[in-house]
Amino acid sequence: MTEKVKDNPAARLYEILKGIHSLAPQSNCRDHWRQLLQTDKEDELLSRLAKLLLLAEDVVIETNRVFPAYLSYMKGVQHQLIDAVSKQNLNGQWDTFLTHVHPQTITHLHFMVTMLNERESMQAPSVTLRDQRISFEEARKQIIEAGDIPDDVKLQMVRHLNLIIASIDEYFITGIFSLMDTLNGAIGNALIDPGYRDAIKGTEAGNKFMKAVFKAAEVAAAAGNIGSFLLSEPVQALVKFITGGGNS
């Protein structure tokens, strides 16, 4: 049986690294990483650098599962990236990172992107994640301002929304499974916390929050052909009950 791939991790890693050798080697290292990892916040930058290394590990795991004959090449990519990140000077020049990553390494990575893309079973979402992010930002603002949601429940909702928004922002690194985990967590809390469930069912802001979660889960699961806890029959029944019989 031919192994299938979902959300090709090599493609995500390549998109981040493909232009590293065209960046000015004498320019500031931190500035280039801010551009590549799409953040100006120092804590996010360091977090995303760590996630970049985890993404390289995902590439190794997926290569070993689908094309084990090429495993040594992807381990080489991983080892060079770890070496480069650990030895770079963020306050120094870009070449403190670049000198540890050979151009041939990026070529090997691109080759694996092509190989794994031939097994890719995921489709582009019909609604962009950026559109979904706007819905979650609106829901977060409404929950913060709501006067009919207890403070402890409000904190839980905002925490879930912050995690979901972060997963959308970091999708280019962490992929679809991280997003699905945060969405599943948001609805799963309704199964075990009556106060949280009542706030979702009984308030306009809570209802908007749940509908945004459910819509995003539908989009993500359909794109990846991924079975989701959110889309299971018992949870769909719960969501319809909470939101008054629909998820549109």
Coordinates of C-alpha atoms in Angstrom, one line a residue:
M1 CA 0.0 0.0 0.0
T2 CA 1.3 3.4 -1.0
E3 CA 2.0 5.6 2.1
K4 CA 0.2 9.0 2.0
V5 CA 1.4 12.3 3.4
K6 CA -0.6 15.0 5.1
D7 CA 0.6 18.6 5.4
N8 CA 4.1 18.0 3.9
P9 CA 6.5 19.2 6.6
A10 CA 9.4 19.3 4.1
A11 CA 7.5 21.9 2.1
R12 CA 7.0 24.1 5.2
L13 CA 10.6 23.9 6.1
Y14 CA 11.8 24.6 2.5
E15 CA 9.5 27.7 2.2
I16 CA 11.3 29.2 5.3
L17 CA 14.8 28.3 4.3
K18 CA 14.9 28.4 0.5
G19 CA 16.1 32.0 0.3
I20 CA 18.6 32.0 3.2
H21 CA 21.7 32.1 0.9
S22 CA 20.4 35.2 -1.0
L23 CA 20.2 37.3 2.2
A24 CA 23.1 39.7 2.9
P25 CA 25.6 37.7 5.0
Q26 CA 26.9 40.9 6.7
S27 CA 23.4 42.0 7.8
N28 CA 22.0 41.4 11.3
C29 CA 21.2 37.8 12.1
R30 CA 18.1 38.6 14.3
D31 CA 16.7 40.9 11.6
H32 CA 16.8 38.1 9.0
W33 CA 15.1 35.7 11.4
R34 CA 12.4 38.2 12.2
Q35 CA 11.6 38.3 8.4
L36 CA 11.8 34.6 7.9
L37 CA 9.7 33.7 11.0
Q38 CA 7.3 36.6 10.5
T39 CA 7.5 38.2 13.9
D40 CA 9.0 41.3 15.6
K41 CA 8.5 40.0 19.1
E42 CA 11.6 38.5 20.8
D43 CA 9.7 35.8 22.7
E44 CA 7.9 34.7 19.6
L45 CA 11.2 34.7 17.6
L46 CA 12.9 32.4 20.1
S47 CA 9.8 30.1 20.3
R48 CA 9.6 29.9 16.5
L49 CA 13.3 29.1 16.2
A50 CA 12.7 26.1 18.5
K51 CA 9.6 25.1 16.5
L52 CA 11.7 25.3 13.3
L53 CA 14.0 22.6 14.8
L54 CA 11.0 20.5 15.7
L55 CA 9.8 20.9 12.1
A56 CA 13.1 19.5 10.9
E57 CA 12.5 16.5 13.1
D58 CA 9.1 16.1 11.6
V59 CA 10.8 16.0 8.1
V60 CA 13.1 13.2 9.3
I61 CA 10.2 11.2 10.7
E62 CA 8.1 11.6 7.6
T63 CA 11.0 10.7 5.3
N64 CA 11.8 7.6 7.3
R65 CA 8.1 6.6 7.1
V66 CA 7.7 7.2 3.3
F67 CA 11.1 7.2 1.7
P68 CA 13.6 5.6 4.2
A69 CA 16.3 5.2 1.5
Y70 CA 16.7 9.0 1.6
L71 CA 16.7 9.3 5.4
S72 CA 20.4 10.1 5.6
Y73 CA 19.9 13.2 3.5
M74 CA 17.2 14.6 5.7
K75 CA 19.2 13.8 8.9
G76 CA 21.9 15.8 7.3
V77 CA 19.5 18.7 6.9
Q78 CA 18.4 18.4 10.5
H79 CA 21.9 18.2 11.9
Q80 CA 23.1 21.2 9.9
L81 CA 20.1 23.3 11.0
I82 CA 20.6 22.4 14.7
D83 CA 24.3 23.2 14.4
A84 CA 23.7 26.5 12.7
V85 CA 21.0 27.7 15.2
S86 CA 23.1 26.7 18.2
K87 CA 26.2 28.4 16.9
Q88 CA 24.7 31.6 15.4
N89 CA 24.9 35.0 17.1
L90 CA 21.6 36.7 16.9
N91 CA 23.3 40.0 17.7
G92 CA 25.9 39.4 15.1
Q93 CA 26.0 38.9 11.3
W94 CA 23.8 36.5 9.3
D95 CA 26.8 34.5 8.3
T96 CA 27.2 33.3 11.8
F97 CA 24.2 31.1 10.9
L98 CA 24.7 30.8 7.2
T99 CA 28.2 29.3 7.2
H100 CA 26.8 26.1 8.9
V101 CA 24.2 25.4 6.2
H102 CA 25.5 24.3 2.8
P103 CA 23.6 25.3 -0.3
Q104 CA 23.5 21.6 -1.2
T105 CA 21.5 21.0 1.9
I106 CA 18.7 23.2 0.7
T107 CA 18.8 21.3 -2.7
H108 CA 18.4 18.0 -0.8
L109 CA 15.4 19.5 1.1
H110 CA 13.8 20.7 -2.1
F111 CA 14.2 17.2 -3.6
M112 CA 12.3 15.7 -0.6
V113 CA 9.6 18.3 -1.0
T114 CA 9.0 17.1 -4.5
M115 CA 9.0 13.5 -3.4
L116 CA 6.6 14.0 -0.6
N117 CA 4.3 16.2 -2.6
E118 CA 3.7 13.3 -4.9
R119 CA 2.1 11.5 -1.9
E120 CA 0.3 14.6 -0.5
S121 CA -3.4 14.0 0.3
M122 CA -4.2 17.4 1.7
Q123 CA -6.1 20.1 -0.3
A124 CA -5.9 23.8 0.2
P125 CA -8.6 25.0 2.6
S126 CA -11.7 26.5 0.9
V127 CA -11.6 29.4 3.4
T128 CA -8.2 30.9 4.2
L129 CA -6.8 30.7 7.7
R130 CA -6.4 34.5 7.6
D131 CA -10.2 34.8 7.2
Q132 CA -10.7 32.4 10.2
R133 CA -8.2 34.5 12.3
I134 CA -10.4 37.5 11.8
S135 CA -13.4 35.6 13.2
F136 CA -11.5 34.5 16.2
E137 CA -10.2 38.1 16.9
E138 CA -13.8 39.4 16.7
A139 CA -14.9 36.6 19.1
R140 CA -12.1 37.4 21.5
K141 CA -13.0 41.1 21.6
Q142 CA -16.6 40.3 22.2
I143 CA -15.9 37.9 25.0
I144 CA -13.6 40.3 26.8
E145 CA -16.3 43.0 26.6
A146 CA -19.2 40.7 27.6
G147 CA -20.9 41.4 30.9
D148 CA -22.8 38.1 31.0
I149 CA -19.9 35.7 31.1
P150 CA -18.2 34.9 34.5
D151 CA -14.6 36.1 34.8
D152 CA -13.2 32.6 35.3
V153 CA -15.0 31.3 32.2
K154 CA -14.0 34.4 30.2
L155 CA -10.4 33.6 31.0
Q156 CA -10.7 30.1 29.8
M157 CA -12.3 31.2 26.5
V158 CA -9.7 33.9 25.9
R159 CA -6.9 31.4 26.6
H160 CA -8.3 29.0 24.0
L161 CA -8.7 31.8 21.5
N162 CA -5.1 33.0 22.1
L163 CA -3.9 29.4 21.5
I164 CA -6.0 29.1 18.3
I165 CA -4.8 32.5 17.0
A166 CA -1.2 31.6 17.7
S167 CA -1.7 28.3 15.8
I168 CA -3.0 30.1 12.8
D169 CA -0.1 32.6 12.9
E170 CA 2.4 29.7 13.1
Y171 CA 0.7 27.4 10.7
F172 CA 3.6 28.0 8.2
I173 CA 5.8 26.3 10.8
T174 CA 3.7 23.9 12.8
G175 CA 1.1 22.9 10.2
I176 CA -2.5 21.7 10.5
F177 CA -2.2 19.3 13.3
S178 CA -1.2 21.9 15.9
L179 CA -4.3 23.9 14.8
M180 CA -6.6 20.9 15.1
D181 CA -5.3 20.2 18.6
T182 CA -6.1 23.7 19.8
L183 CA -9.6 23.6 18.2
N184 CA -10.3 20.2 19.7
G185 CA -9.3 21.5 23.1
A186 CA -11.7 24.5 22.9
I187 CA -14.7 22.3 22.3
G188 CA -13.6 19.5 24.5
N189 CA -13.7 21.8 27.5
A190 CA -17.5 22.1 27.0
L191 CA -17.9 18.4 27.7
I192 CA -16.4 18.6 31.1
D193 CA -17.0 22.1 32.4
P194 CA -20.7 23.1 32.9
G195 CA -19.9 26.8 33.5
Y196 CA -18.0 27.0 30.2
R197 CA -20.8 25.1 28.4
D198 CA -23.5 27.3 29.8
A199 CA -21.6 30.4 28.7
I200 CA -21.3 29.1 25.2
K201 CA -25.0 28.2 25.1
G202 CA -26.4 31.2 26.9
T203 CA -24.5 34.2 25.7
E204 CA -24.1 35.9 22.3
A205 CA -20.3 36.1 22.7
G206 CA -20.0 32.5 23.7
N207 CA -22.2 31.3 20.9
K208 CA -20.1 33.3 18.4
F209 CA -16.9 31.7 19.8
M210 CA -18.2 28.2 19.4
K211 CA -19.4 28.7 15.9
A212 CA -16.0 30.1 14.9
V213 CA -14.3 27.1 16.4
F214 CA -16.6 24.6 14.7
K215 CA -16.3 26.4 11.3
A216 CA -12.5 26.4 11.5
A217 CA -12.5 22.7 12.4
E218 CA -14.7 21.8 9.5
V219 CA -12.4 23.8 7.1
A220 CA -9.2 22.3 8.5
A221 CA -10.5 18.7 8.6
A222 CA -11.9 18.9 5.1
A223 CA -8.6 20.3 3.7
G224 CA -6.6 17.5 5.3
N225 CA -9.1 14.7 5.2
I226 CA -8.4 14.4 8.9
G227 CA -10.7 12.8 11.3
S228 CA -11.4 15.2 14.0
F229 CA -12.8 14.9 17.6
L230 CA -14.8 18.0 16.8
L231 CA -16.5 16.4 13.9
S232 CA -17.5 13.2 15.7
E233 CA -21.2 12.5 15.9
P234 CA -21.5 13.0 19.7
V235 CA -19.7 16.3 19.6
Q236 CA -21.7 17.6 16.6
A237 CA -24.8 16.8 18.5
L238 CA -23.5 18.8 21.5
V239 CA -22.5 21.7 19.3
K240 CA -25.9 21.8 17.7
F241 CA -27.5 21.8 21.1
I242 CA -25.3 24.5 22.5
T243 CA -25.6 26.8 19.4
G244 CA -29.3 26.3 18.9
G245 CA -29.3 23.6 16.2
G246 CA -26.7 24.7 13.6
N247 CA -23.1 25.6 12.9
S248 CA -23.4 28.0 10.0

